[in-house]
Amino acid sequence: MPAYYERHVFFCCNQRDPTEGRTCCNDKGSRDMRDYAKQRVQELGMAGQGKVRINQAGCLDRCEEGPCVVVYPEAVWYTYLDRADIDEIIEEHLKHGRTVERLRI
Amino acid sequence: MPAYYERHVFFCCNQRDPTEGRTCCNDKGSRDMRDYAKQRVQELGMAGQGKVRINQAGCLDRCEEGPCVVVYPEAVWYTYLDRADIDEIIEEHLKHGRTVERLRI
């Protein structure tokens, strides 16, 4: 059975209460970056069944290494700083299947 | 590099506005079932790095087939009705790596 999505991408979008005193991905802008990735994948015609799905997820529990995103089925984890990093993950990994080593965690 | 999680499980926990007129996984109890799965995996000592992670996710876009959950890296999708179904997925798939065909979508 072919995979429902060729690549399924989960952005940690967890928001902790500031009183917890522990970092979280959304403090580093993860929701905005997830929205950007989703929009770009749609604009590029890469979204949908048999192609790519961009999802938000709860805490992926790699908070101190974040913001983090994981790409399945390859189980490759990345961090990112800005839209250029997201663009590179989309172009290299999601489009061509090449791991972006410089962003890997 | 070994996978950070041996198995990474995403429960669609999307809640649509009732005025949308479209079904969603949380209308069918997905958040409660995700909480139950997370608790059971912890109780069984299966949670953590190198083991199993249970996550909530946004809409996985298989709404009409839901409630749905996907297990990576195998990319196996399930639906479920009750705690017994969740127990079976935990015991068979997450513990022993055997797909539960009767729940597969």
Coordinates of C-alpha atoms in Angstrom, one line a residue:
Chain A
M1 CA 0.0 0.0 0.0
P2 CA 1.6 3.3 -1.0
A3 CA 1.9 5.9 1.8
Y4 CA -1.1 8.2 2.1
Y5 CA 1.4 11.1 2.1
E6 CA 4.8 10.8 0.5
R7 CA 6.1 13.1 3.2
H8 CA 4.4 14.1 6.3
V9 CA 5.8 17.0 8.2
F10 CA 5.1 17.9 11.8
F11 CA 6.0 21.2 13.3
C12 CA 6.1 21.3 17.1
C13 CA 3.8 24.2 17.9
N14 CA 3.7 23.8 21.6
Q15 CA 3.2 26.9 23.7
R16 CA 4.2 26.6 27.3
D17 CA 3.1 28.8 30.1
P18 CA 5.9 31.4 30.8
T19 CA 5.7 30.5 34.5
E20 CA 7.0 27.0 33.6
G21 CA 10.4 28.5 33.0
R22 CA 11.1 26.1 30.2
T23 CA 11.6 27.0 26.5
C24 CA 9.1 25.9 23.9
C25 CA 9.0 25.9 20.1
N26 CA 6.3 28.5 19.8
D27 CA 8.4 31.0 21.7
K28 CA 10.7 30.8 18.7
G29 CA 7.9 31.4 16.2
S30 CA 7.0 27.8 15.2
R31 CA 3.3 28.5 14.5
D32 CA 4.2 31.3 12.0
M33 CA 6.8 29.0 10.4
R34 CA 4.3 26.2 10.1
D35 CA 1.8 28.5 8.5
Y36 CA 4.5 29.7 6.1
A37 CA 5.5 26.1 5.2
K38 CA 1.9 25.1 4.6
Q39 CA 1.3 28.1 2.4
R40 CA 4.5 27.5 0.3
V41 CA 3.8 23.8 -0.2
Q42 CA 0.3 24.6 -1.4
E43 CA 1.6 27.4 -3.7
L44 CA 4.1 24.9 -5.2
G45 CA 1.4 22.4 -5.9
M46 CA 3.1 19.9 -3.5
A47 CA 0.2 19.5 -1.1
G48 CA -2.2 16.6 -0.8
Q49 CA -2.7 12.9 -0.9
G50 CA 0.3 11.1 -2.4
K51 CA 2.3 14.3 -1.9
V52 CA 3.2 16.4 1.1
R53 CA 1.2 17.3 4.3
I54 CA 2.3 20.0 6.7
N55 CA 0.9 19.6 10.2
Q56 CA 1.1 21.2 13.5
A57 CA 1.8 19.0 16.5
G58 CA 1.9 19.2 20.2
C59 CA 5.2 19.1 22.1
L60 CA 7.7 16.8 20.3
D61 CA 9.8 16.8 23.5
R62 CA 13.0 18.2 22.0
C63 CA 12.3 21.6 23.4
E64 CA 15.9 22.7 24.1
E65 CA 17.0 21.8 20.5
G66 CA 14.0 23.6 19.0
P67 CA 12.2 25.0 17.2
C68 CA 12.0 21.6 15.7
V69 CA 10.2 19.8 12.9
V70 CA 10.3 16.2 11.9
V71 CA 9.8 14.7 8.4
Y72 CA 8.3 11.2 8.0
P73 CA 8.7 8.5 6.9
E74 CA 12.4 9.4 6.9
A75 CA 12.3 10.4 10.6
V76 CA 14.7 13.3 9.9
W77 CA 14.6 16.1 12.4
Y78 CA 15.4 19.7 11.7
T79 CA 15.7 23.0 13.5
Y80 CA 15.2 26.3 11.6
L81 CA 15.7 30.0 12.1
D82 CA 13.8 31.8 9.3
R83 CA 11.9 31.4 6.1
A84 CA 15.0 30.7 4.1
D85 CA 15.6 27.6 6.2
I86 CA 12.0 26.5 5.6
D87 CA 12.4 27.1 1.9
E88 CA 15.5 25.0 1.8
I89 CA 13.8 22.1 3.6
I90 CA 10.9 22.3 1.1
E91 CA 13.2 22.5 -1.9
E92 CA 15.8 19.9 -0.9
H93 CA 14.0 17.4 1.3
L94 CA 10.3 17.6 0.5
K95 CA 10.8 18.1 -3.3
H96 CA 14.0 16.1 -4.0
G97 CA 14.4 13.8 -1.0
R98 CA 17.8 15.2 0.0
T99 CA 18.5 15.7 3.7
V100 CA 19.5 19.2 4.6
E101 CA 22.5 18.3 6.8
R102 CA 23.2 21.8 8.1
L103 CA 19.8 22.1 9.8
R104 CA 19.6 18.5 11.1
I105 CA 19.3 17.9 14.8
Chain B
M1 CA 21.5 7.6 12.9
P2 CA 18.9 5.7 14.9
A3 CA 15.4 7.3 14.9
Y4 CA 14.8 9.6 17.8
Y5 CA 11.6 7.7 18.5
E6 CA 11.2 4.1 17.5
R7 CA 7.6 4.8 16.8
H8 CA 6.0 8.2 16.6
V9 CA 2.2 8.3 16.8
F10 CA 0.0 11.2 15.8
F11 CA -3.6 11.5 16.8
C12 CA -5.7 13.9 14.7
C13 CA -7.2 16.1 17.4
N14 CA -8.8 18.7 15.1
Q15 CA -11.9 20.4 16.3
R16 CA -14.0 22.1 13.6
D17 CA -16.6 24.7 14.2
P18 CA -20.0 23.0 14.1
T19 CA -21.2 25.6 11.6
E20 CA -18.7 24.2 9.1
G21 CA -21.0 21.2 8.7
R22 CA -18.1 18.8 8.3
T23 CA -17.0 16.0 10.6
C24 CA -13.8 16.2 12.6
C25 CA -11.9 13.7 14.7
N26 CA -12.5 15.5 18.0
D27 CA -16.2 15.1 17.5
K28 CA -15.5 11.4 17.8
G29 CA -13.5 11.7 21.0
S30 CA -9.9 11.9 19.7
R31 CA -8.5 14.1 22.4
D32 CA -9.7 11.7 25.1
M33 CA -8.3 8.8 23.2
R34 CA -5.0 10.5 22.7
D35 CA -4.8 11.2 26.4
Y36 CA -5.6 7.6 27.1
A37 CA -2.9 6.3 24.7
K38 CA -0.3 8.7 26.2
Q39 CA -1.1 7.5 29.7
R40 CA -1.0 3.8 28.8
V41 CA 2.3 4.1 26.9
Q42 CA 3.8 5.8 30.0
E43 CA 2.4 3.3 32.4
L44 CA 3.8 0.5 30.3
G45 CA 7.3 2.1 30.3
M46 CA 7.2 2.5 26.6
A47 CA 7.5 6.3 26.5
G48 CA 10.5 8.3 25.6
Q49 CA 13.6 8.7 23.4
G50 CA 14.3 5.5 21.5
K51 CA 10.9 4.2 22.4
V52 CA 7.4 5.6 21.7
R53 CA 6.0 9.1 21.5
I54 CA 2.3 9.9 21.5
N55 CA 1.4 13.3 20.0
Q56 CA -1.6 15.3 19.2
A57 CA -1.7 16.8 15.7
G58 CA -3.8 19.2 13.8
C59 CA -6.1 18.0 11.0
L60 CA -4.6 15.1 9.2
D61 CA -7.2 15.6 6.4
R62 CA -8.8 12.1 6.5
C63 CA -11.8 13.5 8.4
E64 CA -14.5 11.3 6.9
E65 CA -12.5 8.1 7.7
G66 CA -11.7 9.3 11.2
P67 CA -11.1 9.4 14.0
C68 CA -7.7 8.6 12.7
V69 CA -4.2 8.1 14.0
V70 CA -1.0 7.5 12.0
V71 CA 2.1 5.5 13.2
Y72 CA 5.5 6.5 11.8
P73 CA 7.9 5.5 10.4
E74 CA 5.7 2.7 9.1
A75 CA 3.1 5.2 7.9
V76 CA 0.3 2.9 9.0
W77 CA -3.1 4.6 9.5
Y78 CA -5.8 3.4 11.9
T79 CA -9.2 4.4 13.0
Y80 CA -10.5 3.4 16.5
L81 CA -13.8 3.3 18.4
D82 CA -12.8 2.8 22.0
R83 CA -10.1 2.1 24.5
A84 CA -9.9 -1.6 23.5
D85 CA -8.9 -0.5 20.0
I86 CA -6.2 1.7 21.5
D87 CA -5.0 -1.1 23.7
E88 CA -4.7 -3.4 20.7
I89 CA -2.7 -0.8 18.7
I90 CA -0.4 -0.3 21.6
E91 CA 0.1 -4.0 22.3
E92 CA 0.3 -5.2 18.7
H93 CA 1.8 -2.4 16.7
L94 CA 3.7 -0.2 19.2
K95 CA 5.1 -3.1 21.3
H96 CA 5.5 -5.9 18.7
G97 CA 5.5 -4.1 15.4
R98 CA 2.5 -6.0 14.0
T99 CA 0.0 -4.1 12.0
V100 CA -3.6 -4.3 13.3
E101 CA -5.3 -5.0 10.0
R102 CA -8.9 -4.8 11.3
L103 CA -8.4 -1.1 12.3
R104 CA -6.4 0.0 9.3
I105 CA -7.7 2.7 7.0

